[in-house]
PDB file of C-alpha atoms in Angstrom:
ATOM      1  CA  UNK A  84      -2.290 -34.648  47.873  1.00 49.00           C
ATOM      2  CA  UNK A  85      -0.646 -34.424  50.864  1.00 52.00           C
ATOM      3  CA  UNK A  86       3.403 -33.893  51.583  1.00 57.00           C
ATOM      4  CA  UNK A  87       3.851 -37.263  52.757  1.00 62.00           C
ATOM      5  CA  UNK A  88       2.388 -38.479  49.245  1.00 68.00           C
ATOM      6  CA  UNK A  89       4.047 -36.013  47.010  1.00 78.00           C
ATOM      7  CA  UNK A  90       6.607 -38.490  44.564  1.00 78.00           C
ATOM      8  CA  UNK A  91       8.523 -35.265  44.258  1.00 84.00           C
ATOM      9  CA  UNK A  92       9.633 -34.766  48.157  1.00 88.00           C
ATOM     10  CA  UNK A  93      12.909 -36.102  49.169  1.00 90.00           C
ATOM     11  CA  UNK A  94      12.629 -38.742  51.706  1.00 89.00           C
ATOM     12  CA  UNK A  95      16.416 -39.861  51.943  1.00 91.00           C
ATOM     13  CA  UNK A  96      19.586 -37.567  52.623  1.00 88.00           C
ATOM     14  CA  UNK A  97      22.994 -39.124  52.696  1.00 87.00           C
ATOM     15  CA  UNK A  98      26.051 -37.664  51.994  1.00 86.00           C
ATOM     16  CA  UNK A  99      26.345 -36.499  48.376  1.00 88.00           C
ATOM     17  CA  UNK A 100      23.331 -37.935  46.982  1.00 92.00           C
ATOM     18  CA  UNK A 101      19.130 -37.770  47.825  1.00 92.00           C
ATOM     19  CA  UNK A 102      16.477 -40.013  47.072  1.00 94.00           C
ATOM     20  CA  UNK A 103      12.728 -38.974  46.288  1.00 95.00           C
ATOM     21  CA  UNK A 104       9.490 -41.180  46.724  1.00 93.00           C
ATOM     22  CA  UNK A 105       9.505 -41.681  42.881  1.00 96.00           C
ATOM     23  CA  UNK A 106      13.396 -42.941  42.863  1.00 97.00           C
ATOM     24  CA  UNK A 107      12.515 -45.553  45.653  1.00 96.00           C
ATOM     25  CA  UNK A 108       9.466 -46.426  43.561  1.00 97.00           C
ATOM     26  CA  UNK A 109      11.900 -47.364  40.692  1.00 97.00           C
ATOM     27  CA  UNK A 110      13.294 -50.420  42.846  1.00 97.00           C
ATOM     28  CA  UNK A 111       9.569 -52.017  42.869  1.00 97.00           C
ATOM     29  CA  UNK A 112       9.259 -55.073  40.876  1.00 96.00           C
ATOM     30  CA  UNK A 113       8.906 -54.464  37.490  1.00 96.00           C
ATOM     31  CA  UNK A 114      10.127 -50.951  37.296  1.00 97.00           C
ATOM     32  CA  UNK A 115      13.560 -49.656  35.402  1.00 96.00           C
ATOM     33  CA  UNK A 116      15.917 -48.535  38.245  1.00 96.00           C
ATOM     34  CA  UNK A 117      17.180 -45.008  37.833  1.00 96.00           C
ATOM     35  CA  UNK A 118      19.812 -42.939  37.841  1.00 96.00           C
ATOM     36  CA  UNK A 119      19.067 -41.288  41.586  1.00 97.00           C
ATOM     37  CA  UNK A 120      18.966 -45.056  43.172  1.00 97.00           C
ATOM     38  CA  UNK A 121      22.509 -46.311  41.410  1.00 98.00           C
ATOM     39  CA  UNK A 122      24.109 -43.069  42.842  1.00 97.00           C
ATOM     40  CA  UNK A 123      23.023 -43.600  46.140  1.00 95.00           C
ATOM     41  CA  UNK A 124      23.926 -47.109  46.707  1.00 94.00           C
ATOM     42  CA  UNK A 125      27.121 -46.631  45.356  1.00 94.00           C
ATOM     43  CA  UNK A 126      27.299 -43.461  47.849  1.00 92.00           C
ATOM     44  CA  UNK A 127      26.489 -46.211  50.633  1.00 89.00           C
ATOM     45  CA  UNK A 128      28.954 -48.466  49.586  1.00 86.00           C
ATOM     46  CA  UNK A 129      32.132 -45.783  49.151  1.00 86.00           C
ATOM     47  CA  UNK A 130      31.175 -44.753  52.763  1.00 82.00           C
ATOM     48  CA  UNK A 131      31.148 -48.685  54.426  1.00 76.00           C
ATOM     49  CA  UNK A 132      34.645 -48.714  52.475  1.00 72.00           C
ATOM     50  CA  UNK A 133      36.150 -45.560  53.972  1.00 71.00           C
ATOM     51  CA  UNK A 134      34.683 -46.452  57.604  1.00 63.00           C
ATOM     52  CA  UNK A 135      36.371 -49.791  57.055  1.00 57.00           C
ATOM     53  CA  UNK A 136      39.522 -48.333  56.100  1.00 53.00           C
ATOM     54  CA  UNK A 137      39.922 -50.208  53.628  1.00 49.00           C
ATOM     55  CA  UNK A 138      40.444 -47.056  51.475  1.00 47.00           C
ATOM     56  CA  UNK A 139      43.838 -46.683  52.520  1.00 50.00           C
ATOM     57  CA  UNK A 140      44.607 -50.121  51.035  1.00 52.00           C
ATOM     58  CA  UNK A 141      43.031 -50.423  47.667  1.00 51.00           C
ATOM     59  CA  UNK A 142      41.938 -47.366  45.809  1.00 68.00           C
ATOM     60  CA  UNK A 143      38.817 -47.801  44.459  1.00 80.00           C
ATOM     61  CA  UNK A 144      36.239 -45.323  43.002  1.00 89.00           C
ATOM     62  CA  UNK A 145      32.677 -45.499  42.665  1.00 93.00           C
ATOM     63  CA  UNK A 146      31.512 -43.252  40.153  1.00 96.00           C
ATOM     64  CA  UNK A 147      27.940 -42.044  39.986  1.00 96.00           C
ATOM     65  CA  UNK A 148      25.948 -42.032  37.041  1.00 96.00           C
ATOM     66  CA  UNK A 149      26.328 -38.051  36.486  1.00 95.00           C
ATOM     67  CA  UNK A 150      29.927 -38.089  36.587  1.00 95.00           C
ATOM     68  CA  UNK A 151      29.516 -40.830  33.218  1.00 96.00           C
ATOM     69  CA  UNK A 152      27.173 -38.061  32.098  1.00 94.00           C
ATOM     70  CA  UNK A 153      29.879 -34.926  32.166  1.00 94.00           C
ATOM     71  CA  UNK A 154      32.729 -37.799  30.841  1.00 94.00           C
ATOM     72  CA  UNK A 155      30.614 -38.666  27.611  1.00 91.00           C
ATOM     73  CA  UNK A 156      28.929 -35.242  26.983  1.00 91.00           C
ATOM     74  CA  UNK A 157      32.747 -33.427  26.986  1.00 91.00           C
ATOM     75  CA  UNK A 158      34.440 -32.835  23.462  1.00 90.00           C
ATOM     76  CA  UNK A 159      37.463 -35.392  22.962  1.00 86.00           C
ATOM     77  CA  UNK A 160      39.846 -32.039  23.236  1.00 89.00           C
ATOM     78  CA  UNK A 161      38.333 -31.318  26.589  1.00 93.00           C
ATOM     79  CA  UNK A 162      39.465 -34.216  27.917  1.00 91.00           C
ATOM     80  CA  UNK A 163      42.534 -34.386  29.909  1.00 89.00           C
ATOM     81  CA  UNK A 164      44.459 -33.706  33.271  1.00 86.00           C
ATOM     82  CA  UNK A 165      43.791 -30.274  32.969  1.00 88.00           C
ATOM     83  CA  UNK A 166      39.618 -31.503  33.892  1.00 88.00           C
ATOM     84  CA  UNK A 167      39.847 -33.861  36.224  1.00 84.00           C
ATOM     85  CA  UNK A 168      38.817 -31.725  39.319  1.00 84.00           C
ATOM     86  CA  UNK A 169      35.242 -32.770  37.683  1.00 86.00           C
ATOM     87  CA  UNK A 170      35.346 -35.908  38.520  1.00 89.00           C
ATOM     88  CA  UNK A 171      35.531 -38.231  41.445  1.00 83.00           C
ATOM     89  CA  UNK A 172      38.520 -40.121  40.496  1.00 76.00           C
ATOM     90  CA  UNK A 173      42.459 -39.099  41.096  1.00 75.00           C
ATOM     91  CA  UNK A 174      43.411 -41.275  37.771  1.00 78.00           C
ATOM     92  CA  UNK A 175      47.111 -40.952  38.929  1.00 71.00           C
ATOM     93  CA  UNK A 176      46.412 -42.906  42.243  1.00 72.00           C
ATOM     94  CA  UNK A 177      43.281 -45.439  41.744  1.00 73.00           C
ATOM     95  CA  UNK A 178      43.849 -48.876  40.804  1.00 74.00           C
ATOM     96  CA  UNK A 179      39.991 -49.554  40.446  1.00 84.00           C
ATOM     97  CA  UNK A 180      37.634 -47.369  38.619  1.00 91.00           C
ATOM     98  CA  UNK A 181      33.723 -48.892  38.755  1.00 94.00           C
ATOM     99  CA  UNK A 182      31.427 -47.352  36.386  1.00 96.00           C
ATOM    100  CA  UNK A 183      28.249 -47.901  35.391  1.00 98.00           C
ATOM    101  CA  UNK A 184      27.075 -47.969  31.477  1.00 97.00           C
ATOM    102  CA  UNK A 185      23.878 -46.690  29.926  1.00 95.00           C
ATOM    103  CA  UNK A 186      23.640 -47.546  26.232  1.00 91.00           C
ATOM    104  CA  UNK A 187      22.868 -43.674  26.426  1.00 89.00           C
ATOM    105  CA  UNK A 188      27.114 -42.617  26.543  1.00 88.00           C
ATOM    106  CA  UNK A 189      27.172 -44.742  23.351  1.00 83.00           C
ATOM    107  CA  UNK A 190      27.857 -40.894  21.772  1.00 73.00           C
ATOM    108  CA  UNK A 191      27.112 -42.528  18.026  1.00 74.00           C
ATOM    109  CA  UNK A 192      23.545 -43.663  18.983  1.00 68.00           C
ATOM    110  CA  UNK A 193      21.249 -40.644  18.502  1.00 62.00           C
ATOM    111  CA  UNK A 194      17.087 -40.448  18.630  1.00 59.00           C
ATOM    112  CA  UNK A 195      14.557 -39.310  16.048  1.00 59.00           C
ATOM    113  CA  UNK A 196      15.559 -35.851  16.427  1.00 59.00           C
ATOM    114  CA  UNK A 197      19.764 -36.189  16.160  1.00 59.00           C
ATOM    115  CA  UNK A 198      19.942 -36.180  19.967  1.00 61.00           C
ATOM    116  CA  UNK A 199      21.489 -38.438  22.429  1.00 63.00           C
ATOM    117  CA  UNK A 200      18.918 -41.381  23.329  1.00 66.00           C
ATOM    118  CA  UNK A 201      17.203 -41.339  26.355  1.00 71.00           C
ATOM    119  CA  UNK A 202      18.949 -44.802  27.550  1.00 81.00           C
ATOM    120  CA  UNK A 203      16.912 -48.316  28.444  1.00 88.00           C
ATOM    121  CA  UNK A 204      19.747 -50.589  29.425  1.00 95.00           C
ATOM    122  CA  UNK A 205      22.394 -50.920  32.268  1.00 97.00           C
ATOM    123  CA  UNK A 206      25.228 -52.619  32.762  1.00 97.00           C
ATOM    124  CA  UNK A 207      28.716 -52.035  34.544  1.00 97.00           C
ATOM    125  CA  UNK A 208      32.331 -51.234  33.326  1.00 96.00           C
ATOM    126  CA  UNK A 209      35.639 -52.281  35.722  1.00 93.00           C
ATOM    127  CA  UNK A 210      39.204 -50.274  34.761  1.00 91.00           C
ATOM    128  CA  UNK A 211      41.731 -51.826  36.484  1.00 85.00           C
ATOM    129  CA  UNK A 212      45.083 -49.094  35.929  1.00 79.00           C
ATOM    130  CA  UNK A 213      48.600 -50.884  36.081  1.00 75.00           C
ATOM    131  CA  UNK A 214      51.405 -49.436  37.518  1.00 66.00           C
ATOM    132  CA  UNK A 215      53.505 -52.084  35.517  1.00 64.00           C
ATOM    133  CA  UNK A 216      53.875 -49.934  31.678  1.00 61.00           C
ATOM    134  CA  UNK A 217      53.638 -51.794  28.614  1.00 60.00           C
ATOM    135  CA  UNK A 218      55.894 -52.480  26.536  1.00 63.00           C
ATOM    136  CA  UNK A 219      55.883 -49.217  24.792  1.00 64.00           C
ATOM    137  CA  UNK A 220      55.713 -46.931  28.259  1.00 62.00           C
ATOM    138  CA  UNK A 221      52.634 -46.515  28.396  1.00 65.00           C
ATOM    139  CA  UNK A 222      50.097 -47.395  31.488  1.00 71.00           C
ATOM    140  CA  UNK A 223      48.437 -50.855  31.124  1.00 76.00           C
ATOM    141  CA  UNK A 224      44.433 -50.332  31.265  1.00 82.00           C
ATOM    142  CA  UNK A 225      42.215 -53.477  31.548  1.00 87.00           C
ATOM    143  CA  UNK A 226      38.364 -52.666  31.176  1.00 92.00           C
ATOM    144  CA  UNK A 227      36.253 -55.913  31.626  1.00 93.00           C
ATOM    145  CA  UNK A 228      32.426 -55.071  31.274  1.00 96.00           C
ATOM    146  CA  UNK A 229      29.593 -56.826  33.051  1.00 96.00           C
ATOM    147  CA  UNK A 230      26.227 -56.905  30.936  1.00 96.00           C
ATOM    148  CA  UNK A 231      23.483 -59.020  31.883  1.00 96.00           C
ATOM    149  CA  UNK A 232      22.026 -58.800  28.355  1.00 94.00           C
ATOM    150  CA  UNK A 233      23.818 -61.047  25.449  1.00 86.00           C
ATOM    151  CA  UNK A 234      24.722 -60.233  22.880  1.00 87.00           C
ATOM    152  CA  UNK A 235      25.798 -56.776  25.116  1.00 89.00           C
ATOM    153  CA  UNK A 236      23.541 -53.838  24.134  1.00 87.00           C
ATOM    154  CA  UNK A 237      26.572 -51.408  25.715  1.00 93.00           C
ATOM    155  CA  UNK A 238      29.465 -52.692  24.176  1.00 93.00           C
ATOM    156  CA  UNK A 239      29.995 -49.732  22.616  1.00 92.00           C
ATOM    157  CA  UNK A 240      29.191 -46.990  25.004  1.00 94.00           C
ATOM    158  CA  UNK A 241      31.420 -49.204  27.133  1.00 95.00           C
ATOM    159  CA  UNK A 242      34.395 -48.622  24.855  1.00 93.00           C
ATOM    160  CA  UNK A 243      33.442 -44.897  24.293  1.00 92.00           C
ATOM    161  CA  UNK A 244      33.427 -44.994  28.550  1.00 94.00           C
ATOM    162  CA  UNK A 245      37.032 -46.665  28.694  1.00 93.00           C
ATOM    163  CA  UNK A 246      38.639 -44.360  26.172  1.00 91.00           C
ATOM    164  CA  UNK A 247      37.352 -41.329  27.473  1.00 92.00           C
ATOM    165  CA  UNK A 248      38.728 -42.263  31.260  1.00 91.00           C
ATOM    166  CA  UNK A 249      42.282 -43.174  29.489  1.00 89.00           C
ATOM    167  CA  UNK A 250      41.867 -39.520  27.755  1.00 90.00           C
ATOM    168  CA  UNK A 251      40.997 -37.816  31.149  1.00 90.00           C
ATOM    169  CA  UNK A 252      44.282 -39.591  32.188  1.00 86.00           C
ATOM    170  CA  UNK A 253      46.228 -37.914  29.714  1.00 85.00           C
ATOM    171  CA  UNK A 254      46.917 -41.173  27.503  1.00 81.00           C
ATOM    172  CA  UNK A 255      48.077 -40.528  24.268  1.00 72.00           C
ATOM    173  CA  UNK A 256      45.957 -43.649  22.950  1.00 67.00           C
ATOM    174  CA  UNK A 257      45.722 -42.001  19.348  1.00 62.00           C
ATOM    175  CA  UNK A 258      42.426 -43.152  17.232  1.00 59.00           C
ATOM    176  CA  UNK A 259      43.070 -46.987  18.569  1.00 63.00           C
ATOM    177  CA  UNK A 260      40.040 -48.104  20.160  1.00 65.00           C
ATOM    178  CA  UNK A 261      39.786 -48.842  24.136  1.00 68.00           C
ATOM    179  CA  UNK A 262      40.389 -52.743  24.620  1.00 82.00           C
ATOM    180  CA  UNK A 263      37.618 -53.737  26.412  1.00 90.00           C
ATOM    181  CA  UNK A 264      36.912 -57.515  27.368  1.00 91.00           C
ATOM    182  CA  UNK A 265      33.004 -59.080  28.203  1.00 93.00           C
ATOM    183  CA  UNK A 266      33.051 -60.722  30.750  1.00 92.00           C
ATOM    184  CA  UNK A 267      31.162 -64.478  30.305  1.00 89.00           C
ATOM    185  CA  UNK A 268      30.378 -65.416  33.356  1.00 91.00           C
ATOM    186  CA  UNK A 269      27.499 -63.169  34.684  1.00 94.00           C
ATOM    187  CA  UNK A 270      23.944 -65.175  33.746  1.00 94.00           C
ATOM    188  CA  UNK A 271      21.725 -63.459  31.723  1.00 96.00           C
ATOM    189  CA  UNK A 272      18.809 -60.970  33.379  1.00 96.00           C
ATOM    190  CA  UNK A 273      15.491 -62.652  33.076  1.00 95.00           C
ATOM    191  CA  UNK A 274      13.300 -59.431  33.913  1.00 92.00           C
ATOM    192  CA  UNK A 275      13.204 -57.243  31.182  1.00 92.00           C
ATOM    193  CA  UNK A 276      13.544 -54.689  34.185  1.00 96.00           C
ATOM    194  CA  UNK A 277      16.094 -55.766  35.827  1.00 97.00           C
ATOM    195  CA  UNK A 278      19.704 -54.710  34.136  1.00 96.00           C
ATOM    196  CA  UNK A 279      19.816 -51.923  36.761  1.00 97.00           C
ATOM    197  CA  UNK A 280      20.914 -53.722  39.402  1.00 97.00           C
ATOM    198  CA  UNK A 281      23.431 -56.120  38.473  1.00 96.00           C
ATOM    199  CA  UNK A 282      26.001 -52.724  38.238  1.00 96.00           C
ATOM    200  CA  UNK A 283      24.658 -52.496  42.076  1.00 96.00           C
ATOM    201  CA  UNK A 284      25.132 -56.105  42.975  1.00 94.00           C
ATOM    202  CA  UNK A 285      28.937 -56.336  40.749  1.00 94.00           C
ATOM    203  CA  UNK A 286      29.786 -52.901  42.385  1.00 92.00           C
ATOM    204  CA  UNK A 287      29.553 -54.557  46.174  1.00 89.00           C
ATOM    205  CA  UNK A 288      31.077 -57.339  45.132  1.00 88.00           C
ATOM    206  CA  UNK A 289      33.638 -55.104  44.246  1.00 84.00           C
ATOM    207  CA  UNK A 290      33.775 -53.614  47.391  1.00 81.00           C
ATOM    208  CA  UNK A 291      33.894 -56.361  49.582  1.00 77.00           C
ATOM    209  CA  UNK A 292      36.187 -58.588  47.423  1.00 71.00           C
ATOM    210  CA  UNK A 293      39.339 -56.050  46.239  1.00 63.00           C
ATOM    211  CA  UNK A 294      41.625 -56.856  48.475  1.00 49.00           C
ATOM    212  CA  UNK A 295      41.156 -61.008  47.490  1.00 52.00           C
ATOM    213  CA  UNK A 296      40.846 -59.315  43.575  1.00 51.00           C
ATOM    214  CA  UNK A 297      44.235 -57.002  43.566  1.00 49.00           C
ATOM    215  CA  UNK A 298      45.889 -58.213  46.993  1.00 47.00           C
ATOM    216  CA  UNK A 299      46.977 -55.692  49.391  1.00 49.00           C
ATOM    217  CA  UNK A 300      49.914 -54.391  47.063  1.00 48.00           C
ATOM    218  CA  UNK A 301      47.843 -51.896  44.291  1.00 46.00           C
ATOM    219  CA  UNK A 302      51.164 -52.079  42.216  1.00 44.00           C
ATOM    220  CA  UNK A 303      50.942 -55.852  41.980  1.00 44.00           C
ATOM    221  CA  UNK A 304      47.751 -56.836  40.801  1.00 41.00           C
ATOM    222  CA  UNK A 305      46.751 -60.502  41.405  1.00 43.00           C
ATOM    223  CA  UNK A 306      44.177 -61.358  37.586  1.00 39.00           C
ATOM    224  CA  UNK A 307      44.747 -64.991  38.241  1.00 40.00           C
ATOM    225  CA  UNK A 308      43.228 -67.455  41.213  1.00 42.00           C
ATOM    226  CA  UNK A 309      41.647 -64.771  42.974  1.00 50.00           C
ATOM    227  CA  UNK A 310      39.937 -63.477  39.479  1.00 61.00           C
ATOM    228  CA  UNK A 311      38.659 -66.772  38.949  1.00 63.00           C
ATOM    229  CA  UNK A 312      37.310 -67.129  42.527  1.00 64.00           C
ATOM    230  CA  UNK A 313      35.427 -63.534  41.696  1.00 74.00           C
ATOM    231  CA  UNK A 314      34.038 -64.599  38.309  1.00 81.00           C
ATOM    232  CA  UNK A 315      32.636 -67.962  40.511  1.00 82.00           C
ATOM    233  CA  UNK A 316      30.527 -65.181  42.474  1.00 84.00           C
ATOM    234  CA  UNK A 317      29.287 -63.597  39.608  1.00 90.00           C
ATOM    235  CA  UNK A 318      27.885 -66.980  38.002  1.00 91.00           C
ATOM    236  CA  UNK A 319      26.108 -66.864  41.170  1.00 90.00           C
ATOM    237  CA  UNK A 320      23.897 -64.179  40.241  1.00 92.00           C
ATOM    238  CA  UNK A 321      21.308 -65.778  39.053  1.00 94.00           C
ATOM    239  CA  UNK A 322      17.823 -64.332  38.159  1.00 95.00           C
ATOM    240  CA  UNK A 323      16.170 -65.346  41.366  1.00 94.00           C
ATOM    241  CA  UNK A 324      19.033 -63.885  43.398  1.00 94.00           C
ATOM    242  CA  UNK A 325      18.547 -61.051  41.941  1.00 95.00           C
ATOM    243  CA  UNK A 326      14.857 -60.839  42.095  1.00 95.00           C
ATOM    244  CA  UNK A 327      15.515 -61.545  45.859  1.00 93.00           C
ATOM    245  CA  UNK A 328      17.599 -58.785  46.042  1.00 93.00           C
ATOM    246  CA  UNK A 329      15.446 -56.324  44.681  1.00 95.00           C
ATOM    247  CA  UNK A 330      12.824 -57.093  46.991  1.00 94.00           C
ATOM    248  CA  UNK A 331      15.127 -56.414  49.998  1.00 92.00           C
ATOM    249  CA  UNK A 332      16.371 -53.059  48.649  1.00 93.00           C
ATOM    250  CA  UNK A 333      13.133 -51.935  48.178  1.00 94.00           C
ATOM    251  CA  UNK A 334      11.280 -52.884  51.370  1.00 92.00           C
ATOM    252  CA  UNK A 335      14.821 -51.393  53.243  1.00 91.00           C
ATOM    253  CA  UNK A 336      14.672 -48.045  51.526  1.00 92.00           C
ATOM    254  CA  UNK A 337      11.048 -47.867  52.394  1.00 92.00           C
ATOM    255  CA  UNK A 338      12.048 -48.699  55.738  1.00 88.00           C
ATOM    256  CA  UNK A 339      14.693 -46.686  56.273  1.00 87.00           C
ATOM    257  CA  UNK A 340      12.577 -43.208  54.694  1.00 86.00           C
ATOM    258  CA  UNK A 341       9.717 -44.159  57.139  1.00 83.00           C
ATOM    259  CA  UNK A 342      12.491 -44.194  59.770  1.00 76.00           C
ATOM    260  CA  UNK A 343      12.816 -40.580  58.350  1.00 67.00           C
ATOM    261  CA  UNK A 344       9.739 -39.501  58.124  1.00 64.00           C
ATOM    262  CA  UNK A 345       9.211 -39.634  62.037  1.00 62.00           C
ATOM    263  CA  UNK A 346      12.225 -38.738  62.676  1.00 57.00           C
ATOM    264  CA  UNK A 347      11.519 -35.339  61.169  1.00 51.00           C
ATOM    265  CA  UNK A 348      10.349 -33.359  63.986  1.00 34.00           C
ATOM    266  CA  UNK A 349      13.116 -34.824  66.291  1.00 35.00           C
ATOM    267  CA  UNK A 350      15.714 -33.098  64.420  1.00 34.00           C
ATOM    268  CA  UNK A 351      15.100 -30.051  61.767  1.00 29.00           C
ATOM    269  CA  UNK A 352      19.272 -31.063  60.115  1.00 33.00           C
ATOM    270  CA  UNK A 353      17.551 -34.718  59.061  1.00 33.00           C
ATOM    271  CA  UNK A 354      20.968 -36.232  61.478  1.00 31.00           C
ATOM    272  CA  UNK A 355      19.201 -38.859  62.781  1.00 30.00           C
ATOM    273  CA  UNK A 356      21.176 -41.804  64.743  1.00 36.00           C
ATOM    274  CA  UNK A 357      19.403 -44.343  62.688  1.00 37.00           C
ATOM    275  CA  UNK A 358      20.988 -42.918  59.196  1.00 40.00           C
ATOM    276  CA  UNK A 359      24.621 -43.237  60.599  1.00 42.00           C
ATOM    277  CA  UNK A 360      23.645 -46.920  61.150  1.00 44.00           C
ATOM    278  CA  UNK A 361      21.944 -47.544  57.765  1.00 51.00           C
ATOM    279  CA  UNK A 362      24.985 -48.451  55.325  1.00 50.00           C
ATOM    280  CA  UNK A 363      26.066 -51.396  58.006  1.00 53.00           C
ATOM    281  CA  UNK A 364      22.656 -52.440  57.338  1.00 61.00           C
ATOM    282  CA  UNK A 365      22.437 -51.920  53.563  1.00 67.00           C
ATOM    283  CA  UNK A 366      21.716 -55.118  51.646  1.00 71.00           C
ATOM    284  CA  UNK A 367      23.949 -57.234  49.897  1.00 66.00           C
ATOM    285  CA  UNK A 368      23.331 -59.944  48.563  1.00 67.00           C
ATOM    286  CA  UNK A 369      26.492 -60.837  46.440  1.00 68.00           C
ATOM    287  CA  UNK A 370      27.567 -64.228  46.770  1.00 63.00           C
TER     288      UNK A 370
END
């Protein structure tokens, strides 16, 4: 076998996150995306944010699939101000926290052998943090979870997701269990394959629509028209959209890593012009 056709050898370097043959292979039709491919898209889309600027506006946090990881595998006790450097998030500051759910964080579903399961669905969790306190003092948290499979197969490692971020916050939410609301509008996945990347096509949406979401004031959070006018985007994803989309981010990240691969004896750091230029070029195909 030769290096070029070893699945193992990273083709893609950007920022935080790699991508190896295998992980683009996961984006061909009929194949479960994986965890490598989520965290680098949402590493693409946090970087077309911050060279927007919009980052100084709305504070909004993409976290990667590993960071869920460390937040579910902690002990309860763990969790708390005092580990926070772990994660990507200042809790105190962000108004938007996107995260995508495996049914694997659901920390009561174990396999055969009393471990955690190995994890066959996606879909995607939103925490919205209110300045505004409740009634009681404490910070408002709304969660609304996206699952393209109904009845949701992560409704419960998506509550085990949101109480865990309110615990990392330092909320004293007792043994009360996180409110979190399903969102109805998203159509259903048609491709049993294909729950990976609605949390890739809801996460840009995200991106490119907070501003008409929370409006430019994070302390005043707009859940009204503008709400409804997101929630008429997401009953645009529909299963041929997203089959389209898949197609393009697949046949782009092949692109783009044979874009790498001759650009490898130009430049031994892998800094080639064409990578600064790739996330204005990244597809997106929410509505």
């Amino acid at each position: 076998m030769s290096r070029r056709d070893d699945p193992d050898r990273i083709v893609l370097d950007y920022g935080d996150c790699t991508l190896r043959r295998s992980d683009i292979e996961t984006v061909a039709e009929g194949q479960w995306i994986n965890d490598a491919v989520i965290s680098f898209y949402y590493e693409l889309l946090t970087s077309q944010l911050k060279s927007e600027g919009s980052e100084g506006v709305i504070t909004c946090t993409f976290w990667q699939p590993p960071a869920v990881e460390i937040l579910c595998s902690l002990a309860k006790e763990e969790l708390g101000p005092q580990s926070s450097p772990l994660f990507p998030s200042d809790l105190s500051k962000d108004a938007c926290i996107v995260l995508p759910i495996s049914d694997r964080y659901d920390v009561a579903l174990k396999d055969n052998d009393g471990g955690r399961v190995v994890g066959t669905h996606w879909s995607l969790l939103v925490v919205r943090r209110l300045d505004n306190p409740n009634e009681d003092g404490a910070t408002r948290w709304i969660s609304t979870h996206y699952d393209s499979s109904m009845p949701s197969r992560n409704v419960s490692a998506a509550r085990e997701v949101s109480r865990r971020l309110q615990l990392l916050a330092g909320e004293d939410i007792g043994r009360r269990e996180a409110d979190v609301s399903e969102n109805a509008s998203l159509p259903r996945q048609e491709g049993a394959s294909d729950c990976g990347l609605y949390p890739l096509l809801i996460a840009d949406g995200i991106a490119r629509h907070q501003q008409a979401l929370y409006g430019s004031d994070k302390t005043n959070f707009s859940l009204t028209a503008p709400q409804d006018l997101f929630d008429e985007s997401i009953r645009q994803l529909t299963p041929s959209l997203v089959r389209s989309f898949r197609l393009s981010l697949y046949a782009w990240l092949l692109r783009w890593a044979s874009e790498e691969d001759k650009g490898e004896t130009k430049a031994a750091s892998g800094a080639f012009e064409h990578i600064e230029q790739a996330p204005e070029h990244i597809p997106r195909h929410f509505p």
